Coordinates of C-alpha atoms and ligand atoms in Angstrom, one line a residue:
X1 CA 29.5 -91.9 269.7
X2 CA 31.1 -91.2 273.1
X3 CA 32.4 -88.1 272.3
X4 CA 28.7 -86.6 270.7
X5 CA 27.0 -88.2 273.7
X6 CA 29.5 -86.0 276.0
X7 CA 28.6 -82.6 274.7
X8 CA 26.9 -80.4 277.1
X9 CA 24.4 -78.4 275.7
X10 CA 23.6 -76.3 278.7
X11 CA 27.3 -75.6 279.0
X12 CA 27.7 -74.7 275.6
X13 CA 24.9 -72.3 275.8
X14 CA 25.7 -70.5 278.8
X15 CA 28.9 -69.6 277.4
X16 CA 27.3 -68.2 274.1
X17 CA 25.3 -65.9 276.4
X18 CA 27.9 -64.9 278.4
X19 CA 30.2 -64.4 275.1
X20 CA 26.8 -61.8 273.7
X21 CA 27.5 -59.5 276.9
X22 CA 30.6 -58.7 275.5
X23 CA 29.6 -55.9 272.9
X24 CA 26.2 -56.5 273.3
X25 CA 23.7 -53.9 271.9
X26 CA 20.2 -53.6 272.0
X27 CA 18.0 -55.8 270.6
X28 CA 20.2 -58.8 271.6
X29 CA 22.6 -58.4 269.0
X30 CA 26.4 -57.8 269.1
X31 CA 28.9 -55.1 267.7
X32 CA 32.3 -57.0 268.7
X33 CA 34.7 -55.5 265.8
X34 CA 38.1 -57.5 265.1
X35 CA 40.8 -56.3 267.7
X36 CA 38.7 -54.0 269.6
X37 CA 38.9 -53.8 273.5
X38 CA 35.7 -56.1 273.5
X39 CA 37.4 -58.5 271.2
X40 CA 40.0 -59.0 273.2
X41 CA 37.8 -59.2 276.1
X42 CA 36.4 -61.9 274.3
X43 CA 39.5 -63.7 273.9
X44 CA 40.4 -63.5 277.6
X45 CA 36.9 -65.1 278.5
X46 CA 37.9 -68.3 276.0
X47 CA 41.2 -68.7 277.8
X48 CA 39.9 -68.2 281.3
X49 CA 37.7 -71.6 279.8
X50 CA 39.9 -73.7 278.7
X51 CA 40.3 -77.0 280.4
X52 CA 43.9 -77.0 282.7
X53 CA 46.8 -77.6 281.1
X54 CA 45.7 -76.4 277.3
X55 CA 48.5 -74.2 276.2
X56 CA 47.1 -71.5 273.5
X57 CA 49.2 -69.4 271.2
X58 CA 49.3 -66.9 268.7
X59 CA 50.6 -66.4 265.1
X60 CA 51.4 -62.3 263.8
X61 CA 47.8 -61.9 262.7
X62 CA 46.7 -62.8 266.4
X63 CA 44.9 -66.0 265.2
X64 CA 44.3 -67.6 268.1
X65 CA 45.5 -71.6 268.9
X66 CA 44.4 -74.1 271.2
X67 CA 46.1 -77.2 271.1
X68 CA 44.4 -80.8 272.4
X69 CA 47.6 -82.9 272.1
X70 CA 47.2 -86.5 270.1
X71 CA 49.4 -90.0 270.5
X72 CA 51.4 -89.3 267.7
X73 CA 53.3 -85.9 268.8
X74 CA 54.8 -86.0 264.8
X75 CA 51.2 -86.3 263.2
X76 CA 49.4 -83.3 261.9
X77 CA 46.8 -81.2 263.8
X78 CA 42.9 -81.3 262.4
X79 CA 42.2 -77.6 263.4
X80 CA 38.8 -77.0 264.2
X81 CA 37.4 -73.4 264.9
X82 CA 35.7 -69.7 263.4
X83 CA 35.9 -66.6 264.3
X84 CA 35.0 -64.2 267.4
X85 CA 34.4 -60.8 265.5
X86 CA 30.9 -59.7 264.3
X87 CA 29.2 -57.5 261.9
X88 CA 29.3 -53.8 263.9
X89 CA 25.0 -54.8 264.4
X90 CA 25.4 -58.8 264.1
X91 CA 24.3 -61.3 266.0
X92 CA 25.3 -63.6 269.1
X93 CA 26.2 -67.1 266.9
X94 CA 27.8 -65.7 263.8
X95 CA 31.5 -66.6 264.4
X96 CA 31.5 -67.1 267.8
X97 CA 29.5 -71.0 267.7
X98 CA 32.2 -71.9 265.8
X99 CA 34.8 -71.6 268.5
X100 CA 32.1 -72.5 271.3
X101 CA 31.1 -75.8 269.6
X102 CA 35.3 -76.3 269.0
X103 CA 36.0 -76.1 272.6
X104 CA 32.5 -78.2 273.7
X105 CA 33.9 -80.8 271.5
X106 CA 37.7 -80.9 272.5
X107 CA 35.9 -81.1 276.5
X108 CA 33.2 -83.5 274.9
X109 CA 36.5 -85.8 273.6
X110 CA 38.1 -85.1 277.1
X111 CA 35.2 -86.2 279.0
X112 CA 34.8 -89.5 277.2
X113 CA 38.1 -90.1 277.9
X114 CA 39.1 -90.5 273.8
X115 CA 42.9 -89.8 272.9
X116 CA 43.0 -88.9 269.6
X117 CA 46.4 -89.9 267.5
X118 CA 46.1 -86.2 266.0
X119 CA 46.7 -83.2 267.5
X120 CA 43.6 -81.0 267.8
X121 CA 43.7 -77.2 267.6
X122 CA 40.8 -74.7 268.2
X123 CA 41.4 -71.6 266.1
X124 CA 39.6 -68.3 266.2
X125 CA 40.6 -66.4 263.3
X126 CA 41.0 -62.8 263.1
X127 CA 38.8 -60.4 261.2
X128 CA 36.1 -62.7 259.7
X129 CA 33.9 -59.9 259.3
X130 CA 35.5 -57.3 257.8
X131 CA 33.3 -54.6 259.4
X132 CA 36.3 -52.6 260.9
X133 CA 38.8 -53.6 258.2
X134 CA 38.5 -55.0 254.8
X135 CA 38.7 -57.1 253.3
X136 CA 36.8 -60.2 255.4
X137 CA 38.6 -63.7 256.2
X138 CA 41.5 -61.4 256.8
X139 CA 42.9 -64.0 259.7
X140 CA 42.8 -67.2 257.7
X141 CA 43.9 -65.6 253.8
X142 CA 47.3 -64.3 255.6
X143 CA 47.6 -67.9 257.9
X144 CA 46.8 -69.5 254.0
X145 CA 49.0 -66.9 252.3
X146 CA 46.5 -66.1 249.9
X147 CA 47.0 -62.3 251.5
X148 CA 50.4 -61.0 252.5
X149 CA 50.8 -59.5 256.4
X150 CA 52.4 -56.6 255.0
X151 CA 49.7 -55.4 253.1
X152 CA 47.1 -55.4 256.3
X153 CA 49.5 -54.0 258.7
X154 CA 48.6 -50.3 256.6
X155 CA 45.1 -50.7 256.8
X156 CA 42.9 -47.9 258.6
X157 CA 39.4 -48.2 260.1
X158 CA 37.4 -45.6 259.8
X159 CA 38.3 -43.6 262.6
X160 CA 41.7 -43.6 261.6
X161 CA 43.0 -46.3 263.8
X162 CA 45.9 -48.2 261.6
X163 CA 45.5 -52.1 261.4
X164 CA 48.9 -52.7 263.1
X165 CA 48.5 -50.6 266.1
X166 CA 44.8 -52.3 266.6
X167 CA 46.8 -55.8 266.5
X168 CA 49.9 -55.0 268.8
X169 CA 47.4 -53.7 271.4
X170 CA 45.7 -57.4 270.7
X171 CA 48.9 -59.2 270.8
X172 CA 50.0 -57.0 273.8
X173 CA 47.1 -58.0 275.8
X174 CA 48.2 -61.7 276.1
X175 CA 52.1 -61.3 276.3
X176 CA 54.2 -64.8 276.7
X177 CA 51.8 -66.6 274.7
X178 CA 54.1 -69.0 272.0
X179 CA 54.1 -67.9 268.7
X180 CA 53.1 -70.2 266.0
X181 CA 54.1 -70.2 262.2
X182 CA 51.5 -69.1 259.6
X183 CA 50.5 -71.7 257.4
X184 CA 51.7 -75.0 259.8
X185 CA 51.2 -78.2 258.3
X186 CA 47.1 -79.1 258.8
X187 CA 45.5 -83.1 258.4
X188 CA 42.1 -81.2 258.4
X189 CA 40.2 -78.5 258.6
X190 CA 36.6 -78.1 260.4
X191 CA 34.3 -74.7 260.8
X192 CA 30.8 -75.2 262.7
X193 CA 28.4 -72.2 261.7
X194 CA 24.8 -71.3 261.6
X195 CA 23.5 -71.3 258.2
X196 CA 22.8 -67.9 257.7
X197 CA 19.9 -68.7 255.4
X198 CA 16.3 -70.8 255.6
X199 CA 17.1 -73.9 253.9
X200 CA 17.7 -75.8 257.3
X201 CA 14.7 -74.4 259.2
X202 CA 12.4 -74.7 256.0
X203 CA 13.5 -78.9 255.5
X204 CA 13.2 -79.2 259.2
X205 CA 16.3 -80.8 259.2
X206 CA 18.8 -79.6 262.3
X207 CA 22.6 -80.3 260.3
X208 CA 23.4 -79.1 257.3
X209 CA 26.3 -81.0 255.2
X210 CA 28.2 -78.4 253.4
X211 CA 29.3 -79.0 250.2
X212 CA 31.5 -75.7 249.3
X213 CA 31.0 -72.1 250.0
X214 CA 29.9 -69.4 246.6
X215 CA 32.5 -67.3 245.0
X216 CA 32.1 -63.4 246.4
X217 CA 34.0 -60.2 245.1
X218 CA 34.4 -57.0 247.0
X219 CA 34.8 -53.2 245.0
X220 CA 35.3 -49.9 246.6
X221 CA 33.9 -47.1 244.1
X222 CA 35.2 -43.6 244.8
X223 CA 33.4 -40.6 242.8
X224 CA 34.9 -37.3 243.0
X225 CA 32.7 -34.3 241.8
X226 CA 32.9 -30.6 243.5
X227 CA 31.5 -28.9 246.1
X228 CA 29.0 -26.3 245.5
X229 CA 26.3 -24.5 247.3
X230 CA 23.0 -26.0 247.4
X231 CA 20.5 -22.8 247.0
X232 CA 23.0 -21.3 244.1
X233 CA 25.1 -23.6 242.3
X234 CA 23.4 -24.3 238.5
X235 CA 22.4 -27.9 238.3
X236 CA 23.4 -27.7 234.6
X237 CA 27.3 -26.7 235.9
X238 CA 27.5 -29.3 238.9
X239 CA 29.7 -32.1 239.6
X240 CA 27.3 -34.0 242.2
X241 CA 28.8 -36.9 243.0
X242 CA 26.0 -38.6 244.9
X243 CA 23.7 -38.2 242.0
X244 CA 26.4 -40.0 239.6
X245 CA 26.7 -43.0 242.3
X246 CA 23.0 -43.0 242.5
X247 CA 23.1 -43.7 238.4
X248 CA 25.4 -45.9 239.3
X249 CA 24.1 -48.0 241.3
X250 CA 21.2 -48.3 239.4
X251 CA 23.1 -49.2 236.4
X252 CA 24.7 -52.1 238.7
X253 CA 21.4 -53.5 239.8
X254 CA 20.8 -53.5 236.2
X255 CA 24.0 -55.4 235.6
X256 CA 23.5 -57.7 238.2
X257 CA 19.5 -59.0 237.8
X258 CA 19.1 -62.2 237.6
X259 CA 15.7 -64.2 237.0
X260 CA 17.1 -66.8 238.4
X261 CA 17.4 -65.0 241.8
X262 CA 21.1 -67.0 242.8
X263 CA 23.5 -63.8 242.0
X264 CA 23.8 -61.3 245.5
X265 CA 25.0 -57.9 244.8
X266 CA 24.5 -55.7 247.3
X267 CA 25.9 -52.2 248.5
X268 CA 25.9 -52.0 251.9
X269 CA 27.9 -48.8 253.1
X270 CA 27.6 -45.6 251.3
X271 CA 29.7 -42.5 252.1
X272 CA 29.1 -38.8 251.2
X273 CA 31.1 -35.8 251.7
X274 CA 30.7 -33.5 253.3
X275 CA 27.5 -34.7 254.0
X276 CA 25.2 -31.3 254.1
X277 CA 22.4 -31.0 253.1
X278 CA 23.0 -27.8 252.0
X279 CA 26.4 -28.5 250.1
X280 CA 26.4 -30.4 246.5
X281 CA 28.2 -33.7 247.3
X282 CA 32.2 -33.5 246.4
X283 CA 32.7 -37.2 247.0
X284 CA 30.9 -40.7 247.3
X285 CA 32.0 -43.7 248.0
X286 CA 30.5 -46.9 248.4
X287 CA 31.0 -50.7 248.2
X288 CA 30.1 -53.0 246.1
X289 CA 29.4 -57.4 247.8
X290 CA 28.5 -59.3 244.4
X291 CA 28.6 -63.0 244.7
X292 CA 27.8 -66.3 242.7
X293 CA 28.4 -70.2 242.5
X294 CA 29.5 -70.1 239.8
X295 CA 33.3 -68.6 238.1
X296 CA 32.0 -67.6 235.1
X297 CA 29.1 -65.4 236.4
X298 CA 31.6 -63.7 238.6
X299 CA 34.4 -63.1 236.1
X300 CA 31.9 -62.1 233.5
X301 CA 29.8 -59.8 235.3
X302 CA 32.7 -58.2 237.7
X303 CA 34.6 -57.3 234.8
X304 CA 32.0 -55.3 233.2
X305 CA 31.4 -53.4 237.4
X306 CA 34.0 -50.7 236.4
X307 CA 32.7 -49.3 232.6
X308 CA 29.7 -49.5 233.9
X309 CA 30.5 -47.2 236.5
X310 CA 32.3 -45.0 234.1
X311 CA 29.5 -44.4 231.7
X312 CA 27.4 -43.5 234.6
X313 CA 30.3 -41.1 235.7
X314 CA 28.8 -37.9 234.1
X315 CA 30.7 -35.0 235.0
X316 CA 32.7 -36.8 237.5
X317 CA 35.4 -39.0 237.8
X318 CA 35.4 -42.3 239.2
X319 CA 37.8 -45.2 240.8
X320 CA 37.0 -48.7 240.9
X321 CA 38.9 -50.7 243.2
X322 CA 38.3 -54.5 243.7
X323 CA 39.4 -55.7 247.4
X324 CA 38.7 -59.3 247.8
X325 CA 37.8 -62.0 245.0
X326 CA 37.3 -65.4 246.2
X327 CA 36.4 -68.3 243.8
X328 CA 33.4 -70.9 244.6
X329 CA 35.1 -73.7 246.6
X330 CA 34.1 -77.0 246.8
X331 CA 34.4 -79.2 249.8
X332 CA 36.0 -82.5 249.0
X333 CA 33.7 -86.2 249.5
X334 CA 35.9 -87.7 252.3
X335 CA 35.0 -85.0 254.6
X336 CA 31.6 -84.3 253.3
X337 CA 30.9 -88.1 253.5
X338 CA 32.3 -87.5 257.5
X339 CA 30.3 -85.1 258.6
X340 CA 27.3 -86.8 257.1
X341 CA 28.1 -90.0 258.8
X342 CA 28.9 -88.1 261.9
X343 CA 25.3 -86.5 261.5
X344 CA 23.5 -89.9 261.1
X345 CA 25.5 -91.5 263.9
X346 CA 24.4 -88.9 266.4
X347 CA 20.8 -89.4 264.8
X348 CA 20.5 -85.9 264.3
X349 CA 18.4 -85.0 260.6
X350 CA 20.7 -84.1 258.2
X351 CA 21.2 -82.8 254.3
X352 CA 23.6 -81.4 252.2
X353 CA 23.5 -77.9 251.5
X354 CA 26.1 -74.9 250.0
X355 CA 26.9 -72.4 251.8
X356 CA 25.9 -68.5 250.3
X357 CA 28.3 -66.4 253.2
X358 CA 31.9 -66.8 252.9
X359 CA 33.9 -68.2 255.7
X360 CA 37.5 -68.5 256.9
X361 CA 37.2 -72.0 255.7
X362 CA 37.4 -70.8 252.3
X363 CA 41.0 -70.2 252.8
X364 CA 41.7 -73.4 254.9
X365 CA 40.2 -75.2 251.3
X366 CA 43.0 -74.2 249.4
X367 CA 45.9 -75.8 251.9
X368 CA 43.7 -79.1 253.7
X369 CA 40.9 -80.9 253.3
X370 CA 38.2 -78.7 254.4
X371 CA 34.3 -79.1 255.9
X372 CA 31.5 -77.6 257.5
X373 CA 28.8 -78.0 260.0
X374 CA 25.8 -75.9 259.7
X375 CA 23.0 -75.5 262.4
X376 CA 19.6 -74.1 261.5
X377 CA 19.1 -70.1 262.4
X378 CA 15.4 -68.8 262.9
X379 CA 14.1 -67.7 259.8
X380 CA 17.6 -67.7 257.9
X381 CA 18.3 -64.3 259.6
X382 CA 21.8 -63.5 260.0
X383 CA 24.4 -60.1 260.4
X384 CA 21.3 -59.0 262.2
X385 CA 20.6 -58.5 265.9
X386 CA 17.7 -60.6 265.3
X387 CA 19.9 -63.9 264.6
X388 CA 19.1 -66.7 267.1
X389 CA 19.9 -69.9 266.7
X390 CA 18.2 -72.8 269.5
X391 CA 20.4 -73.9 272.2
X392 CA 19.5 -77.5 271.1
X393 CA 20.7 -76.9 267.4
X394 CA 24.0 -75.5 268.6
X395 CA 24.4 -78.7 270.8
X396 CA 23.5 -81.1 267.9
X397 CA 26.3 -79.1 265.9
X398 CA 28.9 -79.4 268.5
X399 CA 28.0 -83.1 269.1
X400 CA 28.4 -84.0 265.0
X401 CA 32.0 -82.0 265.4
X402 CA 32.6 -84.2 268.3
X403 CA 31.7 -86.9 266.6
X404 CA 34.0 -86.0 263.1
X405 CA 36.5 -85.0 265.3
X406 CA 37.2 -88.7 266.7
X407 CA 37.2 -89.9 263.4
X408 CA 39.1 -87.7 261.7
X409 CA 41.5 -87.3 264.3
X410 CA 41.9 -91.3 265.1
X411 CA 39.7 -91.6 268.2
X412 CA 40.6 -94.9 269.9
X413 CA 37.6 -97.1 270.0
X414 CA 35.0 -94.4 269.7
Ligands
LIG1 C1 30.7 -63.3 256.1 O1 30.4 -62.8 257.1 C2 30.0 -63.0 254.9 O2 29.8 -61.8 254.6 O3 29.6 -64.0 254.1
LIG2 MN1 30.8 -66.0 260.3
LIG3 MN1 29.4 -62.9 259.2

């Protein structure tokens, strides 16, 4: 309990609000895209925090290390940590508590003066987000090697910018840092986060337990038609594209209802071109975020996605390409059970709860035991400039980390 007690929740908060000026917008939300010049503002702020003598390093994908050194030099780390990226209109907690609440608790252990006999390391992973380049949990899927570095490096945003050049400028910004391998040995794996949804705020209960995160699958639909002018072109004769997405997509809400309301499909970005109002649209694309708890909903309906797009092709033809598929994961019982004891000990109301946004953790699940910490966020509102989570949840989140940490790392005599 020494090392929740230690936490220092006005600490912890000021650094979340000084991490928000950096790509703040209006409205008090944050555009901070994955190896932008404000990300890696962002990263120099962490390091400029860290207590003296805490060597960070980097791997290829710029994942970022911290490492709190244990008794044992040979045991394994526990890695604790998120992401610093956001949604291009998110919020100033989504990724970014993660690392916050990592480094309040490696200064929480410091302070009460616990050696753990594991390493610690704080991570912030690369591309959580997926806003500038897809697909999402880009960081932690290459560290995992559920995604190969070669096949990211080609990667464009959509201004053109390629994926490698965006991460040697990243890399470059921070030379003589170490190097460390991708997928080093890990005892444990931790991610703090705000919910993202309700439940917490609705139970009134200030930790959630997670037990495992829902499957999600990512398309890209491309539909080529033909441009044509607006005033002349016969509708009978044209290849519209937008009106055969529209069909579409209708026919994929279709696909997708659900009385049961637990299946999320939603398309969030939509491109026309050449985007006239006065020209017939020659191209559409847009993407498809479908997700479930459950495998079978998810290999049953996403393998319909693409003939259902076809037989709303009309005149036009269509691609179909999926670009991330992640299975439901479930969080195993020892670390569930240590969080939840954590929770109790720091006497902070607690209950078990999935988790409906995908996370870097995800990918941690499939190479260490894996777990995380949710804090409540007002009205479940999330990827939103409205998110805002209470400076005393965040500090009851960072204390329950502290308070795993110890015993998951071996904390003498917490
Ligand atoms: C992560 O940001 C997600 O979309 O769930
Ligand atoms: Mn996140
Ligand atoms: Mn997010």
């Amino acid at each position: 309990m020494r090392a929740a007690a230690a936490v220092d929740q006005d600490r912890l908060w000021r650094r979340h609000m000084a991490m928000a000026e950096i790509g703040a917008i209006p409205g008090n939300g944050v555009n901070r895209p994955c190896l932008s010049s404000d990300d890696i503002r962002a990263r120099a702020l962490l390091l400029d925090w860290l207590p003296r003598g805490r060597q960070p390093a980097v791997d290829r994908i710029a994942n970022l290390f911290v490492r709190r050194p244990g008794r044992d030099p040979n045991a394994l780390p526990v890695v604790v940590g998120s992401h610093m990226d956001s949604q291009p209109a998110g919020g100033r907690f989504d990724g970014i508590f993660g690392v916050l609440a990592g480094l309040e608790a490696l200064e929480a252990l410091d302070a009460a003066g616990i050696a753990t006999l594991h390493p610690i390391d704080l991570v912030a992973w690369t591309n959580e987000e997926g806003g500038r380049f897809q697909p999402g949990a880009m960081g932690s899927a290459v560290f995992t090697g559920a995604l190969g570095l070669q096949s990211c490096l080609k990667l464009t945003d959509r201004a053109g910018i390629r994926f490698e050049d965006a991460l040697q400028t990243t890399l470059a910004a921070t030379p003589g840092l170490p190097r460390r391998d991708f997928r080093f040995p890990i005892a444990a794996y931790l991610e703090p986060h705000i919910e993202q949804g309700p439940r917490l705020e609705n139970a009134h209960r200030q930790i959630g337990v997670v037990t495992g995160i829902q499957g999600a699958r990512w398309y890209v639909v491309e539909v080529t038609g033909e441009a044509a002018h607006a005033g002349t072109a016969p509708l009978a004769g044209r290849k519209d594209a937008l009106r055969a997405a529209v069909r579409m997509i209708a026919a994929l809400q279709e696909l997708m209802h659900d009385p049961q309301d637990q299946l999320r499909f939603t398309v969030g970005r939509l491109e026309v071109v050449p985007n006239s109002p006065n020209t017939v649209p020659a191209k559409v694309s847009f993407s498809i975020d479908f997700r479930h708890p459950e495998a079978r909903v998810l290999d049953e309906r996403g393998g319909r996605i693409e003939a259902v797009c076809r037989a709303n092709a009309g005149p036009c033809a269509v691609t179909v390409a999926e670009t991330f598929n992640r299975a439901p994961c479930v969080f195993p019982d020892a670390i569930v059970d240590a969080i939840e004891r954590a929770a109790a000990l720091a006497g902070h109301s607690h209950m078990r709860l999935p988790s409906g946004a995908f996370h870097d953790a995800n990918f941690l699940a499939d190479v260490t035991p894996t777990g995380m910490i949710f804090v409540p966020c007002r009205k479940g509102i999330s990827h939103s400039p409205a998110e805002y989570a209470a400076p005393e949840d965040l500090a009851a989140g960072a204390r329950v980390l502290a308070a795993t940490l110890a015993d998951l790392a071996g904390g003498a005599a917490d």
